[in-house]
Short mmCIF file of C-alpha atoms and ligand atoms in Angstrom, two decimals:
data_model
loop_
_atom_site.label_atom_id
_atom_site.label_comp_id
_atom_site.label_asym_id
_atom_site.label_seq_id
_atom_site.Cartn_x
_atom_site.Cartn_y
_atom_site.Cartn_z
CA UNK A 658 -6.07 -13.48 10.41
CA UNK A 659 -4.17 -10.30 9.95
CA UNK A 660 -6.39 -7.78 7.58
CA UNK A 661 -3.91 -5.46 6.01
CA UNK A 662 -4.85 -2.32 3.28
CA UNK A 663 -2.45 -0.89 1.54
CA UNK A 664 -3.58 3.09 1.28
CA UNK A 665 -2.05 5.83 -1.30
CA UNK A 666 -3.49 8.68 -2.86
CA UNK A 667 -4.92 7.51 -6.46
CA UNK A 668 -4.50 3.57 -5.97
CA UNK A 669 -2.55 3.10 -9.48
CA UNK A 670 1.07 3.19 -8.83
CA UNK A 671 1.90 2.61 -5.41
CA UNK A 672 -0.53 0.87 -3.10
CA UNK A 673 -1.16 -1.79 -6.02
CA UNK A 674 2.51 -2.53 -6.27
CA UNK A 675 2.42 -2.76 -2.42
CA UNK A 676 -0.61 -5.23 -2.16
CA UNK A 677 1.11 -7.31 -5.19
CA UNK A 678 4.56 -7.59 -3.38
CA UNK A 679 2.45 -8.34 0.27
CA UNK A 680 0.54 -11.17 -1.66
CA UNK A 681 3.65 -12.62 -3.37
CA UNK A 682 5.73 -12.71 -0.03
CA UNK A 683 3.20 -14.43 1.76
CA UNK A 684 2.33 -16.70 -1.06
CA UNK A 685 5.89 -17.53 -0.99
CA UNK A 686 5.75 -18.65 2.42
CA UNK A 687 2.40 -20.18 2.17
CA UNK A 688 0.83 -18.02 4.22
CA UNK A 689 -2.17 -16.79 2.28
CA UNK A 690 -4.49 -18.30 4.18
CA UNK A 691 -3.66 -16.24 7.35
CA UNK A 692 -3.87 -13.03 5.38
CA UNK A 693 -6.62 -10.39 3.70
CA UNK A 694 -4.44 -8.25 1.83
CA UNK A 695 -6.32 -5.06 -0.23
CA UNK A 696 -5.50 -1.51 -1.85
CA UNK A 697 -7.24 1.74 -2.16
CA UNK A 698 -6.67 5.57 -2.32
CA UNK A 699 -7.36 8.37 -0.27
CA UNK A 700 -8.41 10.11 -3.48
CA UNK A 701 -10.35 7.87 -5.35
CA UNK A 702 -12.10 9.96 -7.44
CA UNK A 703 -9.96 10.69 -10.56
CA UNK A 704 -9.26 6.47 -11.22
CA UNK A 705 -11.68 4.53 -9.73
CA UNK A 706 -11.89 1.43 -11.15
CA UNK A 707 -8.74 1.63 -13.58
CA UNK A 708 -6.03 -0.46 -13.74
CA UNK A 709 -2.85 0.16 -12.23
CA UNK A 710 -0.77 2.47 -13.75
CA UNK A 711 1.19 0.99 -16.84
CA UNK A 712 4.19 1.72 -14.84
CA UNK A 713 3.75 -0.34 -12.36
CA UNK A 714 2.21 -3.03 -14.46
CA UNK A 715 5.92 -3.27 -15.91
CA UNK A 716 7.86 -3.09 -12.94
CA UNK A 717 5.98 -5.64 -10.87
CA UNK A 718 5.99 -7.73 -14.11
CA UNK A 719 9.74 -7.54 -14.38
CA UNK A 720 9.45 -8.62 -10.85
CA UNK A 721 7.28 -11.31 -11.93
CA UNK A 722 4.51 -10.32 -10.40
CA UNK A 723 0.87 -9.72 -11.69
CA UNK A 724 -1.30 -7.00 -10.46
CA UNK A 725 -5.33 -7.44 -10.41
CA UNK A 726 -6.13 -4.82 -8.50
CA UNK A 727 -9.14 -2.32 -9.78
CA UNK A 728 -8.84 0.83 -8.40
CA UNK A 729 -10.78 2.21 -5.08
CA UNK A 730 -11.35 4.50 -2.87
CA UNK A 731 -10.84 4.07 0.86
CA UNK A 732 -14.32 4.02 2.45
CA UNK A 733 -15.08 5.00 6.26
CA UNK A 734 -16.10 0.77 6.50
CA UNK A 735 -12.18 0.26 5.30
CA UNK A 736 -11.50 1.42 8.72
CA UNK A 737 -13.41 -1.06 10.78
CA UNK A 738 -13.25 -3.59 8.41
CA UNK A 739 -8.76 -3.46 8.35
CA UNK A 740 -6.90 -3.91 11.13
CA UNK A 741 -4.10 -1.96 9.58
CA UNK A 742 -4.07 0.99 7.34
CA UNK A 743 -0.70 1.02 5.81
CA UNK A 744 -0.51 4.19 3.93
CA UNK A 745 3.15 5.27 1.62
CA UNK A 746 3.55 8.59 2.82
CA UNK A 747 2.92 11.32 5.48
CA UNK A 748 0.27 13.35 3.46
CA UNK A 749 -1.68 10.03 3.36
CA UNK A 750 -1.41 9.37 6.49
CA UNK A 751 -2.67 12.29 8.07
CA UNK A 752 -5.89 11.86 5.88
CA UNK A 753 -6.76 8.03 7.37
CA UNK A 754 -5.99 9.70 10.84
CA UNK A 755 -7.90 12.69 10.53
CA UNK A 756 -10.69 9.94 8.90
CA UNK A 757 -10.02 7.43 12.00
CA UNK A 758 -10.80 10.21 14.60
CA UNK A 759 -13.47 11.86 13.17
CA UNK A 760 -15.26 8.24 13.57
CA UNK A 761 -14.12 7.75 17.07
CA UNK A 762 -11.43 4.68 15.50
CA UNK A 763 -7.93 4.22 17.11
CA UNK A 764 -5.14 5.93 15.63
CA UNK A 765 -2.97 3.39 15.87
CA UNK A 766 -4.17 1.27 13.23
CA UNK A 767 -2.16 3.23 10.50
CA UNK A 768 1.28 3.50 9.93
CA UNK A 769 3.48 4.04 7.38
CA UNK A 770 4.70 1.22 5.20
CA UNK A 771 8.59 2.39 6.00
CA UNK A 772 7.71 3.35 9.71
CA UNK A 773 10.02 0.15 11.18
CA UNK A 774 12.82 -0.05 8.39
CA UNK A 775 16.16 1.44 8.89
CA UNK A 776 15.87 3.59 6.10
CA UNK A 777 15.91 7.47 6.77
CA UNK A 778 13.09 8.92 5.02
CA UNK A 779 9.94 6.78 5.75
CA UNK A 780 7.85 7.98 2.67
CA UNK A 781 7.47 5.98 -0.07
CA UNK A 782 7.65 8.92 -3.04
CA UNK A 783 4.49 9.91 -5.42
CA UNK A 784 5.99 8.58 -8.76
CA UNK A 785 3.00 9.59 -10.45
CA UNK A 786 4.66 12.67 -12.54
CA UNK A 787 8.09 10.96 -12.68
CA UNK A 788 9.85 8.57 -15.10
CA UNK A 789 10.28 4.47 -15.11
CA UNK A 790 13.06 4.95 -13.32
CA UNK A 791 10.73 6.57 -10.39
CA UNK A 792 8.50 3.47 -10.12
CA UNK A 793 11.50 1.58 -10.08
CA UNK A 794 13.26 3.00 -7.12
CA UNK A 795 9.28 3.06 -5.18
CA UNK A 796 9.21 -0.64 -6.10
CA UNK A 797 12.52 -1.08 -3.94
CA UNK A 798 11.03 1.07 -1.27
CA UNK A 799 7.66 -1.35 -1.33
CA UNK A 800 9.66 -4.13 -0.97
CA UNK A 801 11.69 -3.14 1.50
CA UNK A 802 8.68 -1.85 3.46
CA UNK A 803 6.70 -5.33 2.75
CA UNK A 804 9.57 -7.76 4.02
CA UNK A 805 9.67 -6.32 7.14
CA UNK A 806 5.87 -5.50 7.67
CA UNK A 807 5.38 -9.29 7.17
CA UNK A 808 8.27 -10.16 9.51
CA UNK A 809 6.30 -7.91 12.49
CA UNK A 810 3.07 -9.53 11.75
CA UNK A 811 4.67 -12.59 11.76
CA UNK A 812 7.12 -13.01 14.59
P1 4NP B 1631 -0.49 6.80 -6.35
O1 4NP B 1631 0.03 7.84 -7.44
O2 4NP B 1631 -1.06 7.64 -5.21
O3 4NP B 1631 0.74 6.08 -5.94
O4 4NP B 1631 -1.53 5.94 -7.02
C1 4NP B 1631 -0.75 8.85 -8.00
C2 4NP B 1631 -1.68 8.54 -8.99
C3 4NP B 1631 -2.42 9.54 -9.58
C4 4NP B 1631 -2.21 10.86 -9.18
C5 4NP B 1631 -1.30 11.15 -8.19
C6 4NP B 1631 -0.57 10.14 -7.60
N1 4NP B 1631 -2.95 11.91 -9.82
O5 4NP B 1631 -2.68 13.07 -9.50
O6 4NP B 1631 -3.83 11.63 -10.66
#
């Protein structure tokens, strides 16, 4: 069972979209039983418990996918309970680190979602003050970033 969180900064644009691809790609290849997928955000505060970002809603339903996802914030348990913290960008990421050590966790249990593609920059943008357009070009990123997490965790 591989326990995988999906970890941005207000958990309504891009960590949703990113647990909503995961789930479809491994629902795809029937692999849903081998797999806890979740979201949250560093930053919790200012949407907890929203719905994802209208946005994204639209995107991932043009994708015909369906996001359920309530919004969260990551809690030091997140970090035992996950065995990886897959987090969008580098701001993010130094946050679950900083977080990991000050509780005496490996490091090495959070990457970033683009860390093993071929693409050059390995941040999946904030689309948050952006356009449509934005959330479209983060949901290629995700999915991108998805495929070939599954394919390590997988192989
Ligand atoms: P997310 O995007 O981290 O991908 O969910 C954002 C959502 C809200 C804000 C920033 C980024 N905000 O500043 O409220």
């Amino acid at each position: 069972m591989h326990k995988v969180l999906f970890i941005c900064l207000g958990n309504i644009c891009r960590s949703p979209l990113a647990e909503g691809i995961f789930n479809n790609l491994i629902s795809n290849q029937n692999l849903q039983n081998n797999f806890l997928v979740d979201s949250c955000g560093t930053s919790g505060s200012y949407h907890e418990g929203e719905k994802p970002d209208p946005r994204s809603i639209k995107v991932a339903h043009d994708n015909n996918i369906k996001l359920n996802h309530l919004a969260r914030q990551l809690t030091v348990k997140d970090l035992s309970d996950f065995d990886l913290l897959t987090v969008m960008d580098k701001e993010n990421l130094l946050n679950v680190q900083n977080l990991l050590h000050k509780h005496n966790l490996s490091i090495h249990k959070t990457n970033l979602l683009l860390e093993n593609t071929d693409l050059l920059n390995k941040e999946v943008p904030d689309p948050y003050y952006g356009d449509q357009k934005g959330f479209e070009k983060v949901y290629e990123l995700i999915q991108i970033g998805c495929e070939k997490l599954l394919v390590d965790l997988t192989i």
